[in-house]
Tab-separated table of C-alpha atoms and ligand atoms in Angstrom:
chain	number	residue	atom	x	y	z
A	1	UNK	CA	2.390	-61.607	-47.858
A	2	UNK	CA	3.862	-60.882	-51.404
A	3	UNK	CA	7.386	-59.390	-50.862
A	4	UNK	CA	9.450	-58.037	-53.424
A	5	UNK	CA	13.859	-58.839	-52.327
A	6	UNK	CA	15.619	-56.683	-54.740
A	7	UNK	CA	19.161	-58.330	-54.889
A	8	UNK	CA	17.788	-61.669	-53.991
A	9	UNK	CA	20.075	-63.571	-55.683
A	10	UNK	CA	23.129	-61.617	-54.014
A	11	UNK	CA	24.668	-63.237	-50.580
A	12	UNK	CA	22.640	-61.677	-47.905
A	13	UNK	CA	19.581	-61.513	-50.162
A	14	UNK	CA	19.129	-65.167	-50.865
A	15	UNK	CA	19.677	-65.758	-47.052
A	16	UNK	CA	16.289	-63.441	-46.801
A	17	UNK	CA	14.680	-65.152	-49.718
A	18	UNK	CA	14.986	-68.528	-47.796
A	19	UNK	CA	13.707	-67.470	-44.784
A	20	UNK	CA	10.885	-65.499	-46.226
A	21	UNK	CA	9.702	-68.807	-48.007
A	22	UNK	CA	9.945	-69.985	-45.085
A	23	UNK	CA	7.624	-68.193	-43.401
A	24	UNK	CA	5.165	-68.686	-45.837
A	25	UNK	CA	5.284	-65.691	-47.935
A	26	UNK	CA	5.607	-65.083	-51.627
A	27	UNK	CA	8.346	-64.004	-52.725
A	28	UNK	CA	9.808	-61.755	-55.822
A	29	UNK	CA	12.886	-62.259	-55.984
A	30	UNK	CA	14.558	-59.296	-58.626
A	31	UNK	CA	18.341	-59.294	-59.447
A	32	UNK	CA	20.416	-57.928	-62.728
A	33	UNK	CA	22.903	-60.737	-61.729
A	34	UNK	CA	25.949	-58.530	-61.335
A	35	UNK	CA	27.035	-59.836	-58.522
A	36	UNK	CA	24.184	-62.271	-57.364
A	37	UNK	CA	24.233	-65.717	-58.846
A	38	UNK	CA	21.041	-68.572	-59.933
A	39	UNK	CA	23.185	-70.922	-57.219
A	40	UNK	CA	22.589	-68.602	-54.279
A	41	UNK	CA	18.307	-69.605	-54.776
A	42	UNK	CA	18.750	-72.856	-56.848
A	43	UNK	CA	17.010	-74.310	-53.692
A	44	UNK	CA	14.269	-72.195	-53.980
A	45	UNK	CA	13.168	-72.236	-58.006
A	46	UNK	CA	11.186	-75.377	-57.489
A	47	UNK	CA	8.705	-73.614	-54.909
A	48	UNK	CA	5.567	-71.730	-55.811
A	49	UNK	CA	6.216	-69.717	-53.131
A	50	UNK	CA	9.257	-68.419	-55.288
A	51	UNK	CA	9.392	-66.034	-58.484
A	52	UNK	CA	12.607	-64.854	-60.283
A	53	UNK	CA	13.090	-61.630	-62.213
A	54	UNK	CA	15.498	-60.336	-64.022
A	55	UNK	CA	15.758	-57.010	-63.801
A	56	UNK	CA	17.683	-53.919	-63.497
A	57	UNK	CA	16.521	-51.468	-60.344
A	58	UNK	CA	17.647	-48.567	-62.379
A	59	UNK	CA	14.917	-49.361	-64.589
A	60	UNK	CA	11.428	-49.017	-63.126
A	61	UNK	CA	8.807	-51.564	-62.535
A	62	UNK	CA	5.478	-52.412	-62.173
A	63	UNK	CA	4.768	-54.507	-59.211
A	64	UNK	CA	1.968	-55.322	-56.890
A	65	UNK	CA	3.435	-56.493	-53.325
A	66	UNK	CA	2.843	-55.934	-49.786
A	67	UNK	CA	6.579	-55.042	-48.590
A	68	UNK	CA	9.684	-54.120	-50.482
A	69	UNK	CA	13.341	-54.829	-48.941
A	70	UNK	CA	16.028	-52.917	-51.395
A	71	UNK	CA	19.101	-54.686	-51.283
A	72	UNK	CA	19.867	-54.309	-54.822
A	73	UNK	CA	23.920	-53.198	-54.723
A	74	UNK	CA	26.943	-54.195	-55.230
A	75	UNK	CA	28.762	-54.413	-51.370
A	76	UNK	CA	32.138	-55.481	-52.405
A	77	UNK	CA	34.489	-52.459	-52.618
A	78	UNK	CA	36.436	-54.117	-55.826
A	79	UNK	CA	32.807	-54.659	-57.312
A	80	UNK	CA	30.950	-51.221	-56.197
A	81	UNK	CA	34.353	-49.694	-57.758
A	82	UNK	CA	34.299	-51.315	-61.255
A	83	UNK	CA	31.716	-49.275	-62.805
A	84	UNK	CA	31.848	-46.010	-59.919
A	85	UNK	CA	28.869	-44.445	-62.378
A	86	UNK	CA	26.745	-47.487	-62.390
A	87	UNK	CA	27.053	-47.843	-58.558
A	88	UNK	CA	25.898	-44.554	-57.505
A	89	UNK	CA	22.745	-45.128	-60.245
A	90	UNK	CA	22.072	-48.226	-58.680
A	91	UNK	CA	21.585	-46.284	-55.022
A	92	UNK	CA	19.996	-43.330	-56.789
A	93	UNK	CA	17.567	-44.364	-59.305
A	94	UNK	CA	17.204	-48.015	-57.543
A	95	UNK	CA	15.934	-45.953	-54.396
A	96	UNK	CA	13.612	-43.988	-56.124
A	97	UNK	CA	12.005	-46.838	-58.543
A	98	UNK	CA	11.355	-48.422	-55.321
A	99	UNK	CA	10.099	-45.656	-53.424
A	100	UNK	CA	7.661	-44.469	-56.407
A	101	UNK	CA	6.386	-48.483	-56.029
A	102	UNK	CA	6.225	-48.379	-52.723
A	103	UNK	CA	4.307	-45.033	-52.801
A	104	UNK	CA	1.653	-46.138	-55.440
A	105	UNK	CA	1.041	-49.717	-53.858
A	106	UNK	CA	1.775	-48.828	-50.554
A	107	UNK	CA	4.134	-50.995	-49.233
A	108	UNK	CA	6.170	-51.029	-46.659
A	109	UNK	CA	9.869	-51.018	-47.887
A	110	UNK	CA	13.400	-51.242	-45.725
A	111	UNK	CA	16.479	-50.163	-47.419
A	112	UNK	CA	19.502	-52.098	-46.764
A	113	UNK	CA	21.877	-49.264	-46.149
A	114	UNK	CA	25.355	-49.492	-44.096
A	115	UNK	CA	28.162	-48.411	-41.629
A	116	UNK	CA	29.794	-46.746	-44.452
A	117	UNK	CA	26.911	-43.803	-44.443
A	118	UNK	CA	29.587	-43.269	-40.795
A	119	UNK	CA	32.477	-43.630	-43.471
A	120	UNK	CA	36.076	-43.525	-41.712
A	121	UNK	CA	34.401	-42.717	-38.322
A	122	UNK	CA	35.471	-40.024	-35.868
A	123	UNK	CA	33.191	-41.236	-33.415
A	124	UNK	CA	33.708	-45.216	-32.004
A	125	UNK	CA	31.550	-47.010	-31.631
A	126	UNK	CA	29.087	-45.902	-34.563
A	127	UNK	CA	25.479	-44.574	-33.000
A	128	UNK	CA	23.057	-43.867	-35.144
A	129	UNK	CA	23.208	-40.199	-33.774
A	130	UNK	CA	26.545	-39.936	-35.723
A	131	UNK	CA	26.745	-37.755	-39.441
A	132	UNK	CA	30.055	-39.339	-40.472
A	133	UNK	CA	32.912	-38.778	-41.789
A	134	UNK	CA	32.792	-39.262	-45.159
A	135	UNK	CA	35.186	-38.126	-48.135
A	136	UNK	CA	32.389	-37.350	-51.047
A	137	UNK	CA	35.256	-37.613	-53.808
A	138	UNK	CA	37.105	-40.462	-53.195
A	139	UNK	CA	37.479	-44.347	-54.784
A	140	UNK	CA	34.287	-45.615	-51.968
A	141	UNK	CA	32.326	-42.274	-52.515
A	142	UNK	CA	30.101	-43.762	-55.270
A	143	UNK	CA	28.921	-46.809	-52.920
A	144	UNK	CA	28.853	-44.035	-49.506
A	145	UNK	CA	27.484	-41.335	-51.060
A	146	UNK	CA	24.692	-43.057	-53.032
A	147	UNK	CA	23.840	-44.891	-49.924
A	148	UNK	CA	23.704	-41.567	-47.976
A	149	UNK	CA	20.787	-40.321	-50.381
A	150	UNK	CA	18.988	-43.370	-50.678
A	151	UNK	CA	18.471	-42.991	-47.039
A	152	UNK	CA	17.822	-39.164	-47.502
A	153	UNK	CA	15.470	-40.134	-50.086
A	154	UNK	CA	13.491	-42.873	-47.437
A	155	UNK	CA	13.294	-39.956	-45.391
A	156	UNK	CA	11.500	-37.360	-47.539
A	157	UNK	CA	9.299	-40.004	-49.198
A	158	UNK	CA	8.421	-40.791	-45.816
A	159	UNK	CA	7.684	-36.754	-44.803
A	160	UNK	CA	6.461	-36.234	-48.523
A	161	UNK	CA	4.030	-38.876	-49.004
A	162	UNK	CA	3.483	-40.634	-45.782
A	163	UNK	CA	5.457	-43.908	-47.369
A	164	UNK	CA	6.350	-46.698	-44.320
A	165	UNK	CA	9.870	-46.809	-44.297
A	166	UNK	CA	12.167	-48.508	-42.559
A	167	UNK	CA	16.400	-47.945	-42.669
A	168	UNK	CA	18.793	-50.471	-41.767
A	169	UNK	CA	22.652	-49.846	-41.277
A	170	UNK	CA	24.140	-53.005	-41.599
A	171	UNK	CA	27.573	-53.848	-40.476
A	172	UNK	CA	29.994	-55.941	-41.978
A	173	UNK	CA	28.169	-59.492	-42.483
A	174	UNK	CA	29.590	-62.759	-43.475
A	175	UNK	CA	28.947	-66.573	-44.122
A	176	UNK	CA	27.884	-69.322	-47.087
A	177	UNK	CA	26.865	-67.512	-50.364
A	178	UNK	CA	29.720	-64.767	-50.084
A	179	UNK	CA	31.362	-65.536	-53.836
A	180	UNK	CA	34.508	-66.876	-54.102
A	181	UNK	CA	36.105	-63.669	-56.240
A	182	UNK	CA	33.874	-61.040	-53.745
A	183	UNK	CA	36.965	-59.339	-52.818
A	184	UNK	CA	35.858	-58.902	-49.298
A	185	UNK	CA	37.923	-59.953	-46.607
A	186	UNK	CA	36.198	-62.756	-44.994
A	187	UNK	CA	35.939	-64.276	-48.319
A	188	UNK	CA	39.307	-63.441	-49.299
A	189	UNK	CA	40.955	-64.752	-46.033
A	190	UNK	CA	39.361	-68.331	-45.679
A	191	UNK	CA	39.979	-69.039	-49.687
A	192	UNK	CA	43.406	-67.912	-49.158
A	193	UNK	CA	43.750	-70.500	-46.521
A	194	UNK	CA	42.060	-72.846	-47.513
A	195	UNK	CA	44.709	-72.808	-50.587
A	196	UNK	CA	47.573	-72.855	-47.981
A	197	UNK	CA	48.094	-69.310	-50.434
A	198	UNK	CA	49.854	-66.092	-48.843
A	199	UNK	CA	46.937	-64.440	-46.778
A	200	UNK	CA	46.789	-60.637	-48.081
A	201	UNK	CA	46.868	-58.035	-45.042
A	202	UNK	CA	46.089	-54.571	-46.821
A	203	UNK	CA	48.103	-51.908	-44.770
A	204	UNK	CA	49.663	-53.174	-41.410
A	205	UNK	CA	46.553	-55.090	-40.773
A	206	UNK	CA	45.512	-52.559	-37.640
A	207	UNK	CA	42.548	-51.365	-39.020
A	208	UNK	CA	39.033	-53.097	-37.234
A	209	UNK	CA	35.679	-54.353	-38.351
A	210	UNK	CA	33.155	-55.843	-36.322
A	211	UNK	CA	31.532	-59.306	-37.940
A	212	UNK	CA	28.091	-60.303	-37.986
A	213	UNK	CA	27.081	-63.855	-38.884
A	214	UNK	CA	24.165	-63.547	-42.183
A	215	UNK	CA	21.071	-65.544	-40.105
A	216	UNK	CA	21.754	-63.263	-37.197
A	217	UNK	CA	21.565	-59.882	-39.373
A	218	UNK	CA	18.616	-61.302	-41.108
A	219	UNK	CA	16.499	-62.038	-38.253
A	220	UNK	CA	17.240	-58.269	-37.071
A	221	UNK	CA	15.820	-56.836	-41.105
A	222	UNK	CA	12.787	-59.380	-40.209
A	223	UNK	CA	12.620	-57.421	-36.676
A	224	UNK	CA	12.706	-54.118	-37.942
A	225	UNK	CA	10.193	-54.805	-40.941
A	226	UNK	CA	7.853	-56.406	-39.050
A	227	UNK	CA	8.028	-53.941	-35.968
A	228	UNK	CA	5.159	-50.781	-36.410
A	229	UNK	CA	6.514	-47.205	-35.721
A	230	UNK	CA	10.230	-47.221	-36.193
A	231	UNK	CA	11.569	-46.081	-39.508
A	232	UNK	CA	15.305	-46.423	-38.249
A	233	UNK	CA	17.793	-45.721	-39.485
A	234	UNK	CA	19.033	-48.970	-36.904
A	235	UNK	CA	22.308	-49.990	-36.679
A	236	UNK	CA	22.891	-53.810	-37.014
A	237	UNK	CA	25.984	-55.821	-36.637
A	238	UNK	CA	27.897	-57.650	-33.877
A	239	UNK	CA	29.481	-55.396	-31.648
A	240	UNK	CA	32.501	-57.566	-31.166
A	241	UNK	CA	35.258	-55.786	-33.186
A	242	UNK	CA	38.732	-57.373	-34.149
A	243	UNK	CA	41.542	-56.067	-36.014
A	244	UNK	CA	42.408	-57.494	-39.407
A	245	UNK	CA	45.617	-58.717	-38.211
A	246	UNK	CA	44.066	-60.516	-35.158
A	247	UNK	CA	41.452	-62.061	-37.765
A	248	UNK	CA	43.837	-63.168	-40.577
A	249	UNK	CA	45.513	-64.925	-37.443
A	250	UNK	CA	41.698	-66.839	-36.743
A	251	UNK	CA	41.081	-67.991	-39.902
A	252	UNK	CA	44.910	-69.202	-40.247
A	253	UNK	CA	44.019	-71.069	-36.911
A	254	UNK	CA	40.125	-72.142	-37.834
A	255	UNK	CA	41.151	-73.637	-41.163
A	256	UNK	CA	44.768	-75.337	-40.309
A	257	UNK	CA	46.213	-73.289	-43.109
A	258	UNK	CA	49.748	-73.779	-43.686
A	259	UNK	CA	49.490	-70.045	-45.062
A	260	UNK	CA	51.527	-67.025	-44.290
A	261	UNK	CA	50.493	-63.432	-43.615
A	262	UNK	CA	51.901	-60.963	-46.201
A	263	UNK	CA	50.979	-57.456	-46.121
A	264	UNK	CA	49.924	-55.325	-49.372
A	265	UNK	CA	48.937	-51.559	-49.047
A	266	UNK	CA	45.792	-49.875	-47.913
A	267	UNK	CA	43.232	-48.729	-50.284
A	268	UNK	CA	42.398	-45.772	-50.251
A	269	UNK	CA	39.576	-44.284	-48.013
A	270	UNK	CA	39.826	-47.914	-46.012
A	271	UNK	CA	37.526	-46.834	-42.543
A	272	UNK	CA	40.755	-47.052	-39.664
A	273	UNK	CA	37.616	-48.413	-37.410
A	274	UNK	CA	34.726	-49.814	-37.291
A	275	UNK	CA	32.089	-51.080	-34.267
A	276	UNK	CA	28.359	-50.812	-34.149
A	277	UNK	CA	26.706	-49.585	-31.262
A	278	UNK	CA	23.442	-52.134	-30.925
A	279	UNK	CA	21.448	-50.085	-28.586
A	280	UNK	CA	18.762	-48.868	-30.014
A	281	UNK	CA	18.050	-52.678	-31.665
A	282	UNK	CA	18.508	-54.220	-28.295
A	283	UNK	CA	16.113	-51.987	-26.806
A	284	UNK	CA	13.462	-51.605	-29.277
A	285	UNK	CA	13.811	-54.906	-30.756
A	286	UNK	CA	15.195	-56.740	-28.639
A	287	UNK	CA	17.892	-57.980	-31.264
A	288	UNK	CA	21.680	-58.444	-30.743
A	289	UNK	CA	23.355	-61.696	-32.521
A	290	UNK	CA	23.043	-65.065	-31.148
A	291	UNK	CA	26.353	-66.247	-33.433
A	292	UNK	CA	29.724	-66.511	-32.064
A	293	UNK	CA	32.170	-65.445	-34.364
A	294	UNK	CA	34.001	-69.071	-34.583
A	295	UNK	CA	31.006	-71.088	-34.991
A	296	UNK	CA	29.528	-68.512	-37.880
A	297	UNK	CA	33.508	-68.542	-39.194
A	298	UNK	CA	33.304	-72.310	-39.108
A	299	UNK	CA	29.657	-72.384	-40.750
A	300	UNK	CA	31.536	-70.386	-43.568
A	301	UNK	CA	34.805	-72.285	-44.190
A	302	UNK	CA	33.017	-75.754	-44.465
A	303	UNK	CA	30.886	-73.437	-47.544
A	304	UNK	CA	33.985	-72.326	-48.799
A	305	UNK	CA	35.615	-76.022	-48.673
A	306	UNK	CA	32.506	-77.555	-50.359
A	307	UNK	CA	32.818	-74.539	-53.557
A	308	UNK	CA	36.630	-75.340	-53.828
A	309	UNK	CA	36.282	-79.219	-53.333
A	310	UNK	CA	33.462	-79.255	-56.628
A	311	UNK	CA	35.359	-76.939	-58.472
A	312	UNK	CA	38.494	-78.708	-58.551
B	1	NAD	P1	25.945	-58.907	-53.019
B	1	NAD	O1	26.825	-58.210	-53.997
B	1	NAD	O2	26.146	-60.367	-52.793
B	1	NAD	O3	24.409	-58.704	-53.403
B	1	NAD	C1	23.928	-57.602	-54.113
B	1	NAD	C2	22.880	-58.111	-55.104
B	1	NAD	O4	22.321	-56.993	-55.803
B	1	NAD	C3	23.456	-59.046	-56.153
B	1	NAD	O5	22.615	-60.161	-56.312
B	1	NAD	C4	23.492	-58.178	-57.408
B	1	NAD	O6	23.442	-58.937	-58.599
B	1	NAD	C5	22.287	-57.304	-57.198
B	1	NAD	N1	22.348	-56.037	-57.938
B	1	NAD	C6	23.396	-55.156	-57.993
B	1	NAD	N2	23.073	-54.108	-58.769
B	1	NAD	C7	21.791	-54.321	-59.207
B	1	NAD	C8	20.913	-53.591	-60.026
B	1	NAD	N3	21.279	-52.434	-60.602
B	1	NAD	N4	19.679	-54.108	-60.273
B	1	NAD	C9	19.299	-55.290	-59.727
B	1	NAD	N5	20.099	-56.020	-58.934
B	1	NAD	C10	21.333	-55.541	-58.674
B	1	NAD	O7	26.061	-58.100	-51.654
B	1	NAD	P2	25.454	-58.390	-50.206
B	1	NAD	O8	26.586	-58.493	-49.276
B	1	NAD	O9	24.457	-59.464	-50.271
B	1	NAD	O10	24.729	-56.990	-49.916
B	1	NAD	C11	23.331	-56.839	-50.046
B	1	NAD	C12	22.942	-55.426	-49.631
B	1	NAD	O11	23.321	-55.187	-48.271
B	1	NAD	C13	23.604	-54.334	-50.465
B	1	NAD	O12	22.678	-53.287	-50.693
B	1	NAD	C14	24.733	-53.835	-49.576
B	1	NAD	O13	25.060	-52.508	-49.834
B	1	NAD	C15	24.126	-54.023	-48.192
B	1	NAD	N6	25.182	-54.182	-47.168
B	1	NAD	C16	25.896	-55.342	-47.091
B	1	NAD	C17	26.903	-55.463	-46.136
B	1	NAD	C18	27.699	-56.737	-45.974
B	1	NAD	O14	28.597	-56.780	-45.132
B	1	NAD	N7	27.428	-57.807	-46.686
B	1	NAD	C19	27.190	-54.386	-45.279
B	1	NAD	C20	26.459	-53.217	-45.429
B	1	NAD	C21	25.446	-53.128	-46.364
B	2	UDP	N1	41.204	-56.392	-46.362
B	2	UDP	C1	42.426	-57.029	-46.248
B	2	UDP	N2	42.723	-58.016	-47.140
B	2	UDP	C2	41.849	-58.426	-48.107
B	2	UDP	C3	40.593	-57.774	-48.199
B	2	UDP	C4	40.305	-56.751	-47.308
B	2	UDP	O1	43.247	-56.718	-45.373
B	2	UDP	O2	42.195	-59.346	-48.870
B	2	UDP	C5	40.891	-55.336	-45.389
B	2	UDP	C6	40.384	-54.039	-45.980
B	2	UDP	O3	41.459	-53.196	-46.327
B	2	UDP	C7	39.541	-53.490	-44.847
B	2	UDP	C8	38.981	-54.739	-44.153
B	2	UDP	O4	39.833	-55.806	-44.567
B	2	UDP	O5	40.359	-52.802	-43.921
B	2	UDP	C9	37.556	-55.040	-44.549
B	2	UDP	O6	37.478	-55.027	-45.944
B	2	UDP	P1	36.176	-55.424	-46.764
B	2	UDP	O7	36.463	-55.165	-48.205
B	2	UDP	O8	35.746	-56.788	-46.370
B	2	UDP	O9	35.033	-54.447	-46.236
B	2	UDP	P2	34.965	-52.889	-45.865
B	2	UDP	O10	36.300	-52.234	-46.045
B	2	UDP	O11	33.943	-52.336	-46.799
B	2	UDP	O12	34.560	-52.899	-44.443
């Protein structure tokens, strides 16, 4: 099949780019480089299988593909919150380039959307029954909000003009390809210790999040794409839910990091909470991740030790 990855060369997309060459597909691979980078699909420039475009998703385009996964976003709350205006366009007017594509090729196209649609949740765990909770004005609004009406936009495409759609709520995912300056916490964390630096706990370090190892959440998108007659939206991520404290505390152990803990104050809007409830994936799809959270954590720090080893 030819399959257009927007945000291919971003962490989880190049992950899906690998896999879908893989399998034996063509792949377009479209990225404005904001946060993605030419080393995350290096691997994959020399195969035929493999096309690069650069390319803004605000901007339309004229494509002809069978499927269309929209990852195209910045996920990082420091990045999403550098240009607030950009990052709601990017949800917006990426969604509904994609959508008109989809509509006039007629491809089948899953949005990568997220637990923060649930935004700081009053509900735990997350089903995908729940509306959220989410604060429309605040410092994460532009990444939640824009990712609430991309998926209101799936929908009425899908009522509208019949377009196969298929919604994914992913869950906190880590592993190799995060970047180094991503800002996120499993990035932050095993950097910090692998520095032996002071590991930075943002409020008392109570707060959870559930982690989900990158090959397990891609092999659920693959699921859900491939499966006829569910448009989702699906909740994926590993149930298993830690709080920060408990996790700086891993990676401290995982990496023998002569670090200490020091605590630094909560953004703003930072979700108290945060656990996926897999059931409708483990029933329909008969997904649930296969990754322990030490093995995937240890998968990650030997990246991380590699990127800080050739950049000394
Ligand atoms: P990432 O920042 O590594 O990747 C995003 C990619 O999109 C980058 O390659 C970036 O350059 C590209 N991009 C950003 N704006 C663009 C634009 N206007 N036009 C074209 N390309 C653009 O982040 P990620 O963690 O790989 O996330 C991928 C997708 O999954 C995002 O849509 C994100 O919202 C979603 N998601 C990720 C997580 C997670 O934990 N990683 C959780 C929930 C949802
Ligand atoms: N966090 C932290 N230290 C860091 C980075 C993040 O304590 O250096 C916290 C952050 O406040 C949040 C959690 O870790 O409570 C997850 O943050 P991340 O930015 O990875 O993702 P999100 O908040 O979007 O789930």
């Amino acid at each position: 099949m030819r399959i257009l990855v927007t945000g291919g060369a971003g962490f989880i997309g190049s992950h899906l780019c690998e896999r879908l060459v893989k399998e034996g597909n063509d792949i377009l691979c479209l990225d404005n480089f904001y946060t993605g980078r030419k080393e995350n699909i290096d691997h994959l420039l020399d195969s035929h299988r493999f096309e690069l475009i650069r390319h803004d998703v605000i901007e339309p385009v004229l494509l002809e593909v069978d499927r269309i996964y929209n990852l195209a976003c910045p996920a990082s709350p420091v990045h999403y919150q550098y240009n607030p205006v950009k990052t709601i366009k990017t949800s917006v007017m990426g969604m509904i380039n994609m959508l008109g594509l989809a509509k006039r090729v007629k491809a089948r196209i899953l949005q990568a959307s997220t637990s923060e649609v649930y935004g700081d949740p009053l509900v735990h765990p997350q089903s995908e029954e729940y509306w959220g909770n989410v604060n429309p004005i605040g410092l994460r609004s532009c990444y939640d909000e824009g990712k609430r009406v991309a998926e209101t936009l799936m929908m009425d495409y899908h009522r509208q003009n019949a377009v196969d759609i298929r919604i994914i709520r992913i869950f906190n995912t880590y592993g190799p390809r995060m970047a180094l300056n991503d800002g996120r916490v499993v990035s932050n964390f095993i950097v910090q210790a692998l520095r032996n630096e002071d590991i930075t706990v943002y409020g008392d370090g109570s707060q959870t999040r559930s982690f989900c190892f990158v090959d397990d959440l891609v092999e659920g998108m693959l699921r859900l794409m491939n499966c006829d007659g569910i448009t989702g939206p699906m909740n994926m991520g590993n149930p298993t839910e830690t709080s920060i404290l408990e996790f700086a505390t891993r990676i401290i152990s995982l990496t023998g990091s002569s670090s200490r803990i020091v605590f630094k104050p909560l953004p703003s809007d930072d979700p108290k909470q945060r656990q996926p409830d897999i059931t409708f994936a483990r029933k329909t799809l008969g997904w649930e991740p296969a990754t322990d959270i030490d093995a995937g954590l240890k998968k990650t720090i030997n990246y991380f030790s590699r990127i800080l080893a050739s950049n000394a």
